[in-house]
Short mmCIF file of C-alpha atoms and ligand atoms in Angstrom, two decimals:
data_model
loop_
_atom_site.label_atom_id
_atom_site.label_comp_id
_atom_site.label_asym_id
_atom_site.label_seq_id
_atom_site.Cartn_x
_atom_site.Cartn_y
_atom_site.Cartn_z
CA MET G 1 0.16 -8.90 23.54
CA ILE G 2 -0.78 -6.26 20.98
CA THR G 3 -3.34 -6.48 18.15
CA LEU G 4 -3.24 -3.92 15.33
CA LEU G 5 -5.10 -3.29 12.07
CA SER G 6 -3.08 -3.04 8.89
CA PRO G 7 -4.90 -1.01 6.18
CA ALA G 8 -4.84 -1.27 2.39
CA LYS G 9 -4.01 1.76 0.20
CA ILE G 10 -5.12 3.11 -3.13
CA ASN G 11 -3.27 5.58 -5.37
CA LEU G 12 -5.65 8.45 -6.15
CA PHE G 13 -3.17 9.45 -8.82
CA LEU G 14 0.17 8.00 -9.86
CA LYS G 15 2.59 9.69 -12.27
CA ILE G 16 5.84 8.07 -13.42
CA ILE G 17 8.56 10.71 -13.81
CA SER G 18 11.67 8.84 -14.95
CA ARG G 19 13.64 5.60 -14.86
CA ARG G 20 16.58 5.64 -12.41
CA ASP G 21 20.01 4.09 -12.77
CA ASP G 22 19.25 1.69 -9.88
CA GLY G 23 16.32 0.20 -11.84
CA TYR G 24 13.65 1.96 -9.77
CA HIS G 25 11.36 4.70 -11.11
CA GLU G 26 10.86 8.23 -9.83
CA LEU G 27 7.18 8.76 -9.25
CA ALA G 28 4.71 11.23 -7.80
CA SER G 29 1.61 9.72 -6.27
CA LEU G 30 -1.21 10.64 -3.90
CA PHE G 31 -1.64 7.65 -1.58
CA GLN G 32 -4.73 7.11 0.56
CA ALA G 33 -5.23 4.41 3.22
CA VAL G 34 -8.65 2.72 3.01
CA SER G 35 -10.85 0.70 5.35
CA LEU G 36 -9.87 -2.79 4.22
CA PHE G 37 -7.75 -4.24 7.00
CA ASP G 38 -5.55 -7.22 7.78
CA THR G 39 -5.17 -7.86 11.52
CA LEU G 40 -1.85 -8.66 13.21
CA THR G 41 -1.41 -9.96 16.76
CA PHE G 42 2.04 -9.91 18.38
CA LYS G 43 3.11 -11.82 21.52
CA ARG G 44 6.62 -12.12 22.92
CA CYS G 45 7.84 -15.72 23.05
CA GLU G 46 10.90 -17.61 24.27
CA GLU G 47 12.51 -19.58 21.48
CA LYS G 48 12.15 -18.36 17.92
CA ASP G 49 9.96 -16.08 15.82
CA ARG G 50 6.79 -17.64 14.45
CA LEU G 51 4.36 -16.25 11.86
CA ASN G 52 0.97 -17.88 11.42
CA CYS G 53 -1.11 -16.63 8.44
CA SER G 54 -4.82 -17.24 7.72
CA ASP G 55 -3.99 -17.56 3.99
CA PRO G 56 -2.04 -20.80 3.38
CA GLU G 57 -0.79 -19.47 0.01
CA ILE G 58 1.29 -16.76 1.71
CA PRO G 59 4.83 -17.74 2.78
CA VAL G 60 5.53 -17.38 6.50
CA ASP G 61 9.33 -17.47 6.28
CA ASP G 62 11.70 -14.59 5.50
CA ARG G 63 10.08 -14.06 2.08
CA ASN G 64 7.29 -12.43 4.10
CA LEU G 65 7.80 -8.70 4.78
CA VAL G 66 6.53 -9.21 8.36
CA ILE G 67 9.49 -11.49 9.15
CA GLN G 68 11.83 -9.11 7.29
CA ALA G 69 10.48 -6.25 9.46
CA VAL G 70 11.04 -8.27 12.68
CA ASN G 71 14.63 -9.08 11.63
CA LEU G 72 15.33 -5.47 10.67
CA PHE G 73 13.86 -4.10 13.93
CA ARG G 74 15.94 -6.58 15.99
CA LYS G 75 19.15 -5.72 14.10
CA GLU G 76 18.70 -1.93 14.08
CA SER G 77 17.43 -1.63 17.69
CA GLY G 78 19.93 -4.13 19.14
CA LEU G 79 17.10 -5.62 21.24
CA ASP G 80 17.10 -9.34 22.01
CA PHE G 81 13.62 -10.90 21.63
CA PHE G 82 11.45 -13.43 19.82
CA VAL G 83 7.89 -12.81 18.73
CA ASP G 84 4.86 -14.92 17.85
CA ILE G 85 2.66 -13.28 15.19
CA ASP G 86 -0.82 -14.10 13.86
CA LEU G 87 -1.72 -12.48 10.53
CA ASP G 88 -5.38 -12.49 9.50
CA LYS G 89 -5.30 -11.63 5.80
CA GLN G 90 -8.16 -9.72 4.15
CA ILE G 91 -6.15 -7.61 1.65
CA PRO G 92 -5.58 -9.57 -1.58
CA SER G 93 -1.97 -10.10 -2.70
CA GLN G 94 -0.48 -8.90 -6.00
CA ALA G 95 -3.31 -6.36 -6.14
CA GLY G 96 -1.54 -2.98 -5.87
CA LEU G 97 -3.24 -2.42 -2.51
CA GLY G 98 0.01 -2.47 -0.52
CA GLY G 99 -0.95 -5.37 1.78
CA GLY G 100 2.59 -6.69 2.35
CA SER G 101 4.05 -3.20 2.82
CA SER G 102 1.26 -2.32 5.25
CA ASN G 103 1.93 -5.49 7.27
CA ALA G 104 5.64 -4.57 7.44
CA ALA G 105 4.89 -1.01 8.63
CA THR G 106 2.40 -2.33 11.20
CA THR G 107 5.05 -4.75 12.48
CA LEU G 108 7.62 -1.94 12.92
CA TRP G 109 5.03 0.17 14.77
CA ALA G 110 3.91 -2.78 16.97
CA LEU G 111 7.45 -3.78 18.00
CA ASN G 112 8.29 -0.16 18.80
CA GLU G 113 5.19 -0.01 21.05
CA MET G 114 5.95 -3.39 22.70
CA PHE G 115 9.44 -2.28 23.67
CA GLY G 116 8.43 1.15 25.06
CA LYS G 117 9.13 3.27 21.94
CA PRO G 118 12.93 2.97 21.68
CA VAL G 119 12.89 4.94 18.38
CA THR G 120 11.04 7.91 16.88
CA LEU G 121 8.63 7.77 13.94
CA PRO G 122 11.15 9.28 11.46
CA VAL G 123 13.58 6.47 12.41
CA LEU G 124 10.85 3.84 11.88
CA LYS G 125 10.11 5.41 8.46
CA SER G 126 13.79 5.24 7.49
CA TRP G 127 13.86 1.54 8.48
CA GLY G 128 10.64 1.05 6.46
CA THR G 129 12.38 2.40 3.34
CA LYS G 130 14.82 -0.53 3.55
CA LEU G 131 11.91 -2.98 3.36
CA GLY G 132 10.08 -1.51 0.34
CA SER G 133 9.12 1.68 -1.47
CA ASP G 134 5.55 1.76 -0.07
CA VAL G 135 6.37 0.85 3.56
CA PRO G 136 7.00 4.45 4.81
CA PHE G 137 3.57 5.53 3.49
CA PHE G 138 1.89 3.15 5.94
CA LEU G 139 3.64 5.03 8.78
CA SER G 140 2.02 8.30 7.62
CA THR G 141 -1.37 9.32 9.05
CA GLY G 142 -3.17 7.86 6.02
CA THR G 143 -2.98 10.45 3.23
CA ALA G 144 0.37 11.36 1.71
CA PHE G 145 1.94 12.77 -1.43
CA CYS G 146 4.83 10.41 -2.18
CA GLN G 147 7.80 11.05 -4.45
CA GLY G 148 11.23 9.52 -5.09
CA ARG G 149 10.62 5.78 -5.47
CA GLY G 150 7.64 6.28 -3.16
CA GLU G 151 9.51 6.77 0.10
CA VAL G 152 9.84 10.60 0.05
CA MET G 153 6.61 11.40 1.77
CA LYS G 154 4.59 14.50 2.64
CA ASP G 155 1.91 13.66 5.19
CA LEU G 156 -1.26 15.58 4.27
CA GLY G 157 -3.90 14.59 6.84
CA PRO G 158 -7.49 13.77 5.78
CA LEU G 159 -8.68 14.99 2.34
CA LYS G 160 -12.04 16.72 1.99
CA ILE G 161 -13.23 14.11 -0.53
CA SER G 162 -16.07 12.21 1.15
CA SER G 163 -15.85 9.42 -1.44
CA LYS G 164 -16.68 5.87 -0.80
CA PHE G 165 -14.94 3.48 -3.18
CA VAL G 166 -15.67 -0.05 -4.29
CA LEU G 167 -12.52 -2.15 -4.62
CA THR G 168 -12.53 -5.06 -7.01
CA LYS G 169 -10.02 -7.33 -8.70
CA PRO G 170 -9.91 -10.17 -11.20
CA SER G 171 -8.97 -13.69 -10.09
CA PHE G 172 -5.33 -13.14 -11.12
CA GLY G 173 -2.68 -10.79 -9.68
CA MET G 174 0.04 -8.63 -11.27
CA SER G 175 3.78 -8.59 -10.53
CA THR G 176 4.89 -5.05 -9.65
CA ALA G 177 8.39 -5.64 -11.07
CA ASP G 178 6.93 -6.91 -14.39
CA VAL G 179 4.62 -3.91 -14.78
CA TYR G 180 7.46 -1.44 -14.13
CA ARG G 181 9.77 -3.36 -16.50
CA ASN G 182 7.16 -3.13 -19.25
CA LEU G 183 6.65 0.64 -19.12
CA ASP G 184 7.71 3.04 -21.83
CA ILE G 185 8.33 6.52 -20.42
CA SER G 186 7.82 8.15 -23.86
CA ARG G 187 4.12 7.13 -23.82
CA PHE G 188 3.27 9.24 -20.76
CA GLN G 189 1.59 12.65 -20.88
CA GLU G 190 3.07 15.67 -19.13
CA ARG G 191 0.91 16.76 -16.20
CA ASP G 192 0.71 19.74 -13.89
CA LEU G 193 1.11 17.71 -10.69
CA LEU G 194 0.79 20.66 -8.35
CA ASN G 195 -2.56 21.42 -9.92
CA ASP G 196 -3.59 17.74 -9.67
CA LEU G 197 -2.65 17.69 -5.99
CA ASN G 198 -4.38 21.00 -5.27
CA THR G 199 -7.55 19.73 -6.94
CA PHE G 200 -7.67 16.84 -4.45
CA LEU G 201 -6.81 19.17 -1.55
CA GLY G 202 -9.74 21.34 -2.65
CA GLY G 203 -12.13 18.36 -2.41
CA ASP G 204 -12.35 17.30 -6.07
CA GLY G 205 -10.41 14.57 -7.81
CA VAL G 206 -8.56 13.94 -11.07
CA TYR G 207 -7.83 10.23 -10.92
CA PHE G 208 -5.09 8.79 -13.17
CA ASN G 209 -2.47 6.06 -13.07
CA ASP G 210 0.47 5.86 -15.52
CA LEU G 211 0.92 2.16 -14.66
CA GLU G 212 -2.39 1.20 -16.31
CA GLU G 213 -0.96 1.38 -19.83
CA PRO G 214 2.04 -0.97 -19.23
CA ALA G 215 -0.16 -3.28 -17.12
CA PHE G 216 -2.73 -3.53 -19.93
CA ARG G 217 -0.01 -4.18 -22.54
CA LEU G 218 1.32 -6.95 -20.29
CA SER G 219 -2.15 -8.35 -19.63
CA PRO G 220 -4.95 -7.68 -22.15
CA GLU G 221 -7.20 -9.68 -19.74
CA LEU G 222 -6.69 -6.86 -17.22
CA LEU G 223 -7.94 -4.30 -19.76
CA SER G 224 -11.00 -6.50 -20.48
CA PHE G 225 -11.59 -6.68 -16.72
CA LYS G 226 -11.49 -2.88 -16.41
CA GLN G 227 -13.90 -2.58 -19.36
CA SER G 228 -16.37 -4.86 -17.56
CA LEU G 229 -16.58 -2.40 -14.62
CA LYS G 230 -19.15 0.41 -14.80
CA ALA G 231 -18.82 3.48 -12.56
CA GLU G 232 -18.35 7.26 -12.72
CA GLN G 233 -14.59 6.55 -12.64
CA VAL G 234 -12.65 3.29 -12.57
CA LEU G 235 -8.93 3.34 -11.82
CA MET G 236 -6.24 0.72 -11.21
CA SER G 237 -4.46 0.95 -7.85
CA GLY G 238 -0.64 0.85 -7.91
CA SER G 239 0.57 -1.80 -10.36
CA GLY G 240 -2.74 -3.72 -10.22
CA SER G 241 -4.58 -5.97 -10.44
CA ALA G 242 -7.12 -4.23 -8.15
CA PHE G 243 -9.28 -1.29 -9.29
CA PHE G 244 -11.26 1.23 -7.32
CA CYS G 245 -14.64 2.43 -8.58
CA VAL G 246 -15.85 5.94 -7.74
CA GLY G 247 -19.45 7.17 -7.57
CA ASP G 248 -22.89 5.95 -6.47
CA LYS G 249 -23.71 3.83 -9.51
CA VAL G 250 -21.14 1.03 -9.57
CA SER G 251 -21.72 -2.19 -11.50
CA ILE G 252 -19.30 -5.11 -11.20
CA PRO G 253 -19.85 -8.55 -12.79
CA CYS G 254 -21.47 -11.08 -10.40
CA GLY G 255 -19.12 -13.44 -8.61
CA THR G 256 -16.19 -10.97 -8.74
CA TRP G 257 -14.39 -10.10 -5.48
CA GLN G 258 -15.53 -6.65 -4.35
CA THR G 259 -15.68 -4.64 -1.15
CA LYS G 260 -16.83 -1.12 -0.22
CA VAL G 261 -14.20 1.04 1.47
CA SER G 262 -13.77 4.59 2.76
CA PRO G 263 -10.62 6.66 3.23
CA VAL G 264 -9.09 6.13 6.72
CA ASN G 265 -6.69 8.35 8.65
CA ARG G 266 -5.07 7.68 12.02
CA GLN G 267 -4.45 10.17 14.82
CA ALA G 268 -0.80 11.34 14.98
CA THR G 269 -0.20 9.51 18.26
CA GLY G 270 -2.16 6.29 17.74
CA TRP G 271 -2.55 3.49 15.22
CA TYR G 272 -5.49 2.77 12.87
CA THR G 273 -8.76 1.65 14.51
CA HIS G 274 -12.04 0.47 13.00
CA GLY G 275 -13.57 3.81 13.98
CA CYS G 276 -10.93 5.95 12.24
CA VAL G 277 -12.81 6.38 8.95
CA ALA G 278 -12.18 9.96 7.82
O1 C5P R 301 10.26 -1.29 -3.45
P1 C5P R 301 9.53 -2.56 -3.79
O2 C5P R 301 10.27 -3.80 -3.36
O3 C5P R 301 8.11 -2.58 -3.33
O4 C5P R 301 9.46 -2.60 -5.39
C1 C5P R 301 9.14 -3.77 -6.10
C2 C5P R 301 9.62 -3.63 -7.51
O5 C5P R 301 8.86 -2.63 -8.21
C3 C5P R 301 11.07 -3.15 -7.63
O6 C5P R 301 11.94 -4.23 -7.65
C4 C5P R 301 11.08 -2.40 -8.94
O7 C5P R 301 11.22 -3.32 -10.01
C5 C5P R 301 9.68 -1.83 -9.05
N1 C5P R 301 9.59 -0.42 -8.62
C6 C5P R 301 10.10 0.57 -9.46
N2 C5P R 301 10.00 1.88 -9.08
C7 C5P R 301 9.40 2.22 -7.92
C8 C5P R 301 8.88 1.23 -7.06
C9 C5P R 301 8.99 -0.09 -7.45
O8 C5P R 301 10.64 0.29 -10.54
N3 C5P R 301 9.29 3.51 -7.61
#
């Protein structure tokens, strides 16, 4: 049996570069894992795979990226096995926090450990790419500059920012595909991305997210939600609907889901642990 944490992510900045012929978008984004975790427990079993999830709203069949990761690992590795998985969900869905992608990456890592590491980390990352654009990030050590459709990843190690963030989200979620479909490249500002990245590497931050504008056009309620949040900086994560608030003085309307998080980074040889806050 193996039990692993599966962290959420935020995008400290996210720039859309262009629309590709395959319908995806080229982007450049600084991803950071944060201390909001789902927990997955894996046990080998005899007959068929089973996924049990603490959230009854989440499908447990092959619409779930965990089951897709199990099927992919079995096919690519050629190993013959069945696995029984418990998923304790804390990361909200349709939030831009990468919960499903993180669960898929955690599953690939867990199965590789259970079977005595038949493949290397670069191979696991390449399998992760087949499951979703954000999956390889969750096989980084927790901070990465991602390009391409998100899967071309430079692992950076812990940033010097000592920020704590407050995550919050409205009661509704956003569809990633809808937000991307609604974006208009001509509305985006040019940016000096190397400078933006170096600013974070130097310990300061310039937070921005090109997906806010199309998300707000799609959902004016999401813009109203952002306007109800008071903090030094408030930024949407990924394609929403979650936001992260930066600074000491954060005010969020009562009754709204919120949780304090810190950046987390794992050691190169081990997985995320509760004590791995950077
Ligand atoms: O790769 P993933 O399945 O997570 O992407 C979900 C959807 O988000 C894609 O179907 C696509 O519409 C959109 N997307 C995109 N460009 C990216 C990543 C995602 O257009 N770089």
